[in-house]
């Protein structure tokens, strides 16, 4: 069976800017796939290449095995939830949700029935008569979601969808999105710059940097075994040790990743000077300087917090120092 | 410890400073002071004069002495509704409607290009291109058009060169729109109106389209709408307030103008010319006032209709 979405050596250049640079990936049907990266890393351009808003400069995007080169967005069985929701201000919520059915020429009664079912699915029953302007950010988002889902797409694209919501609502929507995806069984492709969001929701994550994919893997793989220093740093703000430091502490000459929560205060460990501390609630973050290198560690709640300027002794389990392939 | 700075910074205590402090505490008073002069100007000089004129339409003129009889009557309005005057109204409204429609059709692509695609230097060029005609004298433009449209003018000459003179002649042979030459035809008047009012249609449409985010058009396409459907269901409704705003300009400016039909076109009169003649040479101020009521009434009806059609829903 062909992949839901396949990129084969895809490039998208804007003038001299290489927004997407030789990206190859396969997204399986029914998968919750996250494209994670900082802004300008090419993840949104990849999403737009799937939606059809952009055409590749080189290479091909395939959806369920079919080459999508030259296929306009309105001929693709994918739908998008936009970052700014892009609800139509002149239509009420029901007509917004039914828009795709309307342009497809479906009957009024059917449109109404399906749109109401979609609103039910996103837990906004009875909101049909309102205007988008009367809704809160979270509600607008649900309308945008219903508007895309009502089309029964084979692939649903979500562009930084939760970015505009406050923290509590965002966490709630993360769980709902995940539950919804299991329920409808559609392939979700989710763009985010929030590594926590990607880790908690996705089946697999592609980490983007400067138009390229640095690593593709499950959240556990990406977090525990980052392939490159960028991944280690971007996903979970790991401490990245250059080869000479790794050689000094572990006897191997390679880049290594050391998670802040893996570091402990132990007697007889390596000496480090405390530069600053920050109380995070569940833990306290310490900024340390060890052998000329900035190191971050998380101190669990209840532990004695050292003062800036003190020298502490730190250590970690051998297995927690993860060696990486290259820079 | 060094001495702390003063909590309240001392002003220099001048009259202006005390005044600004006092006004800061009474923002409504400031607003009132700012609004009063323009409100008086608008209320007394502008609207007051207009209502004084309109009130004249309820007086009548004594047919023998030619003097105004200052008694409220609807006699003048009866006179307004005679076939000859209704003919003037009908001609003017038809012209205004045609000019508005044509202006909307011509303006839309230009406004769309400017709002969606033009950036930087091209945008500046667009504004210059649209505004430049507004900087030159209206009379100069109208007389230039008279020359362009004249029988010996450049348009006839150019059509003759490309072998399309028969087309022009066929058009001029048509009753109603035709005439001896373009400059003495209804078509000529229409073209000049279209030219001089076009910027007033382009700018509001461009402003309305400027406010439509690109993602909204992408969303429409994403949901399966062809570009034509996106235009019909998204772009047009969202641009409609701009089109209506532009049409208010083109429609009312055409309804009231008396110079263009005087210089270019047939001898058949428009409302503006009728007003001009009645209040001037004929000295029939009441009938002139009654004529002046017509565009106001038509615009009122038009806006009411536009509102009912949901033209302002996207505002």
PDB file of C-alpha atoms in Angstrom, chain A residues 52-192:
ATOM      1  CA  UNK A  52      -0.942  22.403  -3.079  1.00  0.00           C
ATOM      2  CA  UNK A  53      -0.429  26.078  -2.220  1.00  0.00           C
ATOM      3  CA  UNK A  54       3.185  25.639  -3.272  1.00  0.00           C
ATOM      4  CA  UNK A  55       4.701  23.613  -6.077  1.00  0.00           C
ATOM      5  CA  UNK A  56       8.071  21.933  -5.639  1.00  0.00           C
ATOM      6  CA  UNK A  57      11.034  23.436  -7.474  1.00  0.00           C
ATOM      7  CA  UNK A  58      12.464  19.907  -7.796  1.00  0.00           C
ATOM      8  CA  UNK A  59      11.221  16.487  -6.835  1.00  0.00           C
ATOM      9  CA  UNK A  60       7.697  15.224  -6.389  1.00  0.00           C
ATOM     10  CA  UNK A  61       5.043  15.072  -3.713  1.00  0.00           C
ATOM     11  CA  UNK A  62       2.845  11.983  -3.877  1.00  0.00           C
ATOM     12  CA  UNK A  63      -0.442  11.531  -2.066  1.00  0.00           C
ATOM     13  CA  UNK A  64      -1.564   7.909  -1.873  1.00  0.00           C
ATOM     14  CA  UNK A  65       0.872   7.107  -4.643  1.00  0.00           C
ATOM     15  CA  UNK A  66      -0.346   9.770  -7.059  1.00  0.00           C
ATOM     16  CA  UNK A  67       2.037  12.438  -8.273  1.00  0.00           C
ATOM     17  CA  UNK A  68       0.581  15.796  -7.252  1.00  0.00           C
ATOM     18  CA  UNK A  69       2.751  17.921  -9.545  1.00  0.00           C
ATOM     19  CA  UNK A  70       0.527  20.519 -11.194  1.00  0.00           C
ATOM     20  CA  UNK A  71      -2.565  19.473  -9.235  1.00  0.00           C
ATOM     21  CA  UNK A  72      -4.277  22.565  -7.753  1.00  0.00           C
ATOM     22  CA  UNK A  73      -5.392  22.622  -4.080  1.00  0.00           C
ATOM     23  CA  UNK A  74      -9.060  22.268  -5.017  1.00  0.00           C
ATOM     24  CA  UNK A  75      -8.398  18.939  -6.689  1.00  0.00           C
ATOM     25  CA  UNK A  76      -6.640  17.355  -3.702  1.00  0.00           C
ATOM     26  CA  UNK A  77      -8.271  15.098  -1.108  1.00  0.00           C
ATOM     27  CA  UNK A  78      -6.494  16.930   1.710  1.00  0.00           C
ATOM     28  CA  UNK A  79      -7.799  19.724   3.889  1.00  0.00           C
ATOM     29  CA  UNK A  80      -6.061  22.293   6.017  1.00  0.00           C
ATOM     30  CA  UNK A  81      -6.685  23.879   9.403  1.00  0.00           C
ATOM     31  CA  UNK A  82      -5.001  27.254   9.024  1.00  0.00           C
ATOM     32  CA  UNK A  83      -2.876  28.968  11.611  1.00  0.00           C
ATOM     33  CA  UNK A  84      -5.149  32.031  11.610  1.00  0.00           C
ATOM     34  CA  UNK A  85      -8.193  29.725  11.135  1.00  0.00           C
ATOM     35  CA  UNK A  86      -9.184  31.721   7.989  1.00  0.00           C
ATOM     36  CA  UNK A  87     -12.899  31.502   8.762  1.00  0.00           C
ATOM     37  CA  UNK A  88     -15.103  33.449   6.360  1.00  0.00           C
ATOM     38  CA  UNK A  89     -16.335  36.512   8.264  1.00  0.00           C
ATOM     39  CA  UNK A  90     -19.402  37.017   6.062  1.00  0.00           C
ATOM     40  CA  UNK A  91     -20.771  33.516   6.721  1.00  0.00           C
ATOM     41  CA  UNK A  92     -22.168  32.102   9.936  1.00  0.00           C
ATOM     42  CA  UNK A  93     -20.587  29.075  11.582  1.00  0.00           C
ATOM     43  CA  UNK A  94     -22.841  26.549   9.862  1.00  0.00           C
ATOM     44  CA  UNK A  95     -22.211  28.035   6.403  1.00  0.00           C
ATOM     45  CA  UNK A  96     -18.498  28.153   7.156  1.00  0.00           C
ATOM     46  CA  UNK A  97     -18.476  24.455   8.000  1.00  0.00           C
ATOM     47  CA  UNK A  98     -20.707  23.612   5.024  1.00  0.00           C
ATOM     48  CA  UNK A  99     -18.646  25.730   2.608  1.00  0.00           C
ATOM     49  CA  UNK A 100     -16.797  22.815   1.025  1.00  0.00           C
ATOM     50  CA  UNK A 101     -20.037  20.868   0.588  1.00  0.00           C
ATOM     51  CA  UNK A 102     -21.692  23.949  -0.912  1.00  0.00           C
ATOM     52  CA  UNK A 103     -19.046  24.458  -3.591  1.00  0.00           C
ATOM     53  CA  UNK A 104     -19.202  20.712  -4.284  1.00  0.00           C
ATOM     54  CA  UNK A 105     -22.873  21.219  -5.151  1.00  0.00           C
ATOM     55  CA  UNK A 106     -24.429  19.124  -2.384  1.00  0.00           C
ATOM     56  CA  UNK A 107     -28.058  19.722  -1.432  1.00  0.00           C
ATOM     57  CA  UNK A 108     -29.059  22.136   1.301  1.00  0.00           C
ATOM     58  CA  UNK A 109     -30.475  19.505   3.658  1.00  0.00           C
ATOM     59  CA  UNK A 110     -27.423  17.263   3.345  1.00  0.00           C
ATOM     60  CA  UNK A 111     -25.088  20.213   3.915  1.00  0.00           C
ATOM     61  CA  UNK A 112     -26.928  21.163   7.042  1.00  0.00           C
ATOM     62  CA  UNK A 113     -26.965  17.618   8.397  1.00  0.00           C
ATOM     63  CA  UNK A 114     -23.269  17.016   7.783  1.00  0.00           C
ATOM     64  CA  UNK A 115     -22.181  20.412   9.064  1.00  0.00           C
ATOM     65  CA  UNK A 116     -24.150  19.919  12.261  1.00  0.00           C
ATOM     66  CA  UNK A 117     -22.616  16.473  12.713  1.00  0.00           C
ATOM     67  CA  UNK A 118     -19.146  17.979  12.254  1.00  0.00           C
ATOM     68  CA  UNK A 119     -19.891  20.697  14.812  1.00  0.00           C
ATOM     69  CA  UNK A 120     -21.017  17.959  17.186  1.00  0.00           C
ATOM     70  CA  UNK A 121     -17.726  16.158  16.584  1.00  0.00           C
ATOM     71  CA  UNK A 122     -15.718  19.205  17.666  1.00  0.00           C
ATOM     72  CA  UNK A 123     -18.060  19.767  20.608  1.00  0.00           C
ATOM     73  CA  UNK A 124     -19.728  22.910  19.306  1.00  0.00           C
ATOM     74  CA  UNK A 125     -23.324  21.717  18.794  1.00  0.00           C
ATOM     75  CA  UNK A 126     -25.856  24.501  18.353  1.00  0.00           C
ATOM     76  CA  UNK A 127     -23.304  27.152  17.416  1.00  0.00           C
ATOM     77  CA  UNK A 128     -24.304  27.146  13.733  1.00  0.00           C
ATOM     78  CA  UNK A 129     -26.114  30.480  13.689  1.00  0.00           C
ATOM     79  CA  UNK A 130     -23.274  32.493  15.219  1.00  0.00           C
ATOM     80  CA  UNK A 131     -20.757  34.573  13.355  1.00  0.00           C
ATOM     81  CA  UNK A 132     -17.035  33.743  13.584  1.00  0.00           C
ATOM     82  CA  UNK A 133     -16.478  37.178  15.118  1.00  0.00           C
ATOM     83  CA  UNK A 134     -18.612  36.220  18.108  1.00  0.00           C
ATOM     84  CA  UNK A 135     -16.509  33.179  18.997  1.00  0.00           C
ATOM     85  CA  UNK A 136     -13.468  32.829  21.238  1.00  0.00           C
ATOM     86  CA  UNK A 137     -10.118  31.706  19.819  1.00  0.00           C
ATOM     87  CA  UNK A 138     -10.642  28.122  20.959  1.00  0.00           C
ATOM     88  CA  UNK A 139     -14.101  27.994  19.444  1.00  0.00           C
ATOM     89  CA  UNK A 140     -12.908  29.411  16.135  1.00  0.00           C
ATOM     90  CA  UNK A 141     -10.289  26.737  16.053  1.00  0.00           C
ATOM     91  CA  UNK A 142     -12.910  24.052  16.501  1.00  0.00           C
ATOM     92  CA  UNK A 143     -14.959  25.568  13.684  1.00  0.00           C
ATOM     93  CA  UNK A 144     -11.890  25.521  11.435  1.00  0.00           C
ATOM     94  CA  UNK A 145     -11.376  21.890  12.394  1.00  0.00           C
ATOM     95  CA  UNK A 146     -15.027  21.012  11.691  1.00  0.00           C
ATOM     96  CA  UNK A 147     -14.855  22.835   8.345  1.00  0.00           C
ATOM     97  CA  UNK A 148     -11.936  20.656   7.290  1.00  0.00           C
ATOM     98  CA  UNK A 149     -13.244  17.391   8.776  1.00  0.00           C
ATOM     99  CA  UNK A 150     -16.658  17.715   7.128  1.00  0.00           C
ATOM    100  CA  UNK A 151     -14.889  17.154   3.807  1.00  0.00           C
ATOM    101  CA  UNK A 152     -13.793  13.709   5.044  1.00  0.00           C
ATOM    102  CA  UNK A 153     -10.217  14.299   3.827  1.00  0.00           C
ATOM    103  CA  UNK A 154      -7.771  11.412   3.455  1.00  0.00           C
ATOM    104  CA  UNK A 155      -5.124  13.657   5.022  1.00  0.00           C
ATOM    105  CA  UNK A 156      -5.734  16.529   7.428  1.00  0.00           C
ATOM    106  CA  UNK A 157      -3.091  19.253   7.604  1.00  0.00           C
ATOM    107  CA  UNK A 158      -2.783  21.355  10.745  1.00  0.00           C
ATOM    108  CA  UNK A 159      -0.615  24.488  10.606  1.00  0.00           C
ATOM    109  CA  UNK A 160       0.562  25.624  14.058  1.00  0.00           C
ATOM    110  CA  UNK A 161      -3.043  25.131  14.970  1.00  0.00           C
ATOM    111  CA  UNK A 162      -2.740  25.454  18.725  1.00  0.00           C
ATOM    112  CA  UNK A 163      -0.201  28.259  18.739  1.00  0.00           C
ATOM    113  CA  UNK A 164      -2.641  31.093  19.432  1.00  0.00           C
ATOM    114  CA  UNK A 165      -4.313  29.446  22.433  1.00  0.00           C
ATOM    115  CA  UNK A 166      -3.414  29.928  26.068  1.00  0.00           C
ATOM    116  CA  UNK A 167      -1.569  27.138  27.828  1.00  0.00           C
ATOM    117  CA  UNK A 168      -4.485  25.446  29.555  1.00  0.00           C
ATOM    118  CA  UNK A 169      -6.699  25.446  26.481  1.00  0.00           C
ATOM    119  CA  UNK A 170      -3.777  24.261  24.403  1.00  0.00           C
ATOM    120  CA  UNK A 171      -3.222  21.230  26.593  1.00  0.00           C
ATOM    121  CA  UNK A 172      -6.915  20.418  26.497  1.00  0.00           C
ATOM    122  CA  UNK A 173      -7.009  20.755  22.701  1.00  0.00           C
ATOM    123  CA  UNK A 174      -3.921  18.555  22.381  1.00  0.00           C
ATOM    124  CA  UNK A 175      -5.738  15.715  24.112  1.00  0.00           C
ATOM    125  CA  UNK A 176      -8.904  16.335  22.129  1.00  0.00           C
ATOM    126  CA  UNK A 177      -7.056  16.400  18.821  1.00  0.00           C
ATOM    127  CA  UNK A 178      -5.335  13.147  19.621  1.00  0.00           C
ATOM    128  CA  UNK A 179      -8.637  11.525  20.638  1.00  0.00           C
ATOM    129  CA  UNK A 180     -10.314  12.912  17.530  1.00  0.00           C
ATOM    130  CA  UNK A 181      -7.607  11.532  15.296  1.00  0.00           C
ATOM    131  CA  UNK A 182      -8.044   8.059  16.803  1.00  0.00           C
ATOM    132  CA  UNK A 183     -11.795   8.366  16.335  1.00  0.00           C
ATOM    133  CA  UNK A 184     -11.854   9.448  12.693  1.00  0.00           C
ATOM    134  CA  UNK A 185      -8.740   7.482  11.734  1.00  0.00           C
ATOM    135  CA  UNK A 186      -7.506  10.104   9.268  1.00  0.00           C
ATOM    136  CA  UNK A 187      -3.832  10.825   8.672  1.00  0.00           C
ATOM    137  CA  UNK A 188      -2.942  14.018  10.559  1.00  0.00           C
ATOM    138  CA  UNK A 189       0.063  16.080   9.531  1.00  0.00           C
ATOM    139  CA  UNK A 190       0.749  18.623  12.207  1.00  0.00           C
ATOM    140  CA  UNK A 191       3.182  21.538  11.997  1.00  0.00           C
ATOM    141  CA  UNK A 192       4.481  22.964  15.265  1.00  0.00           C
TER     142      UNK A 192
END
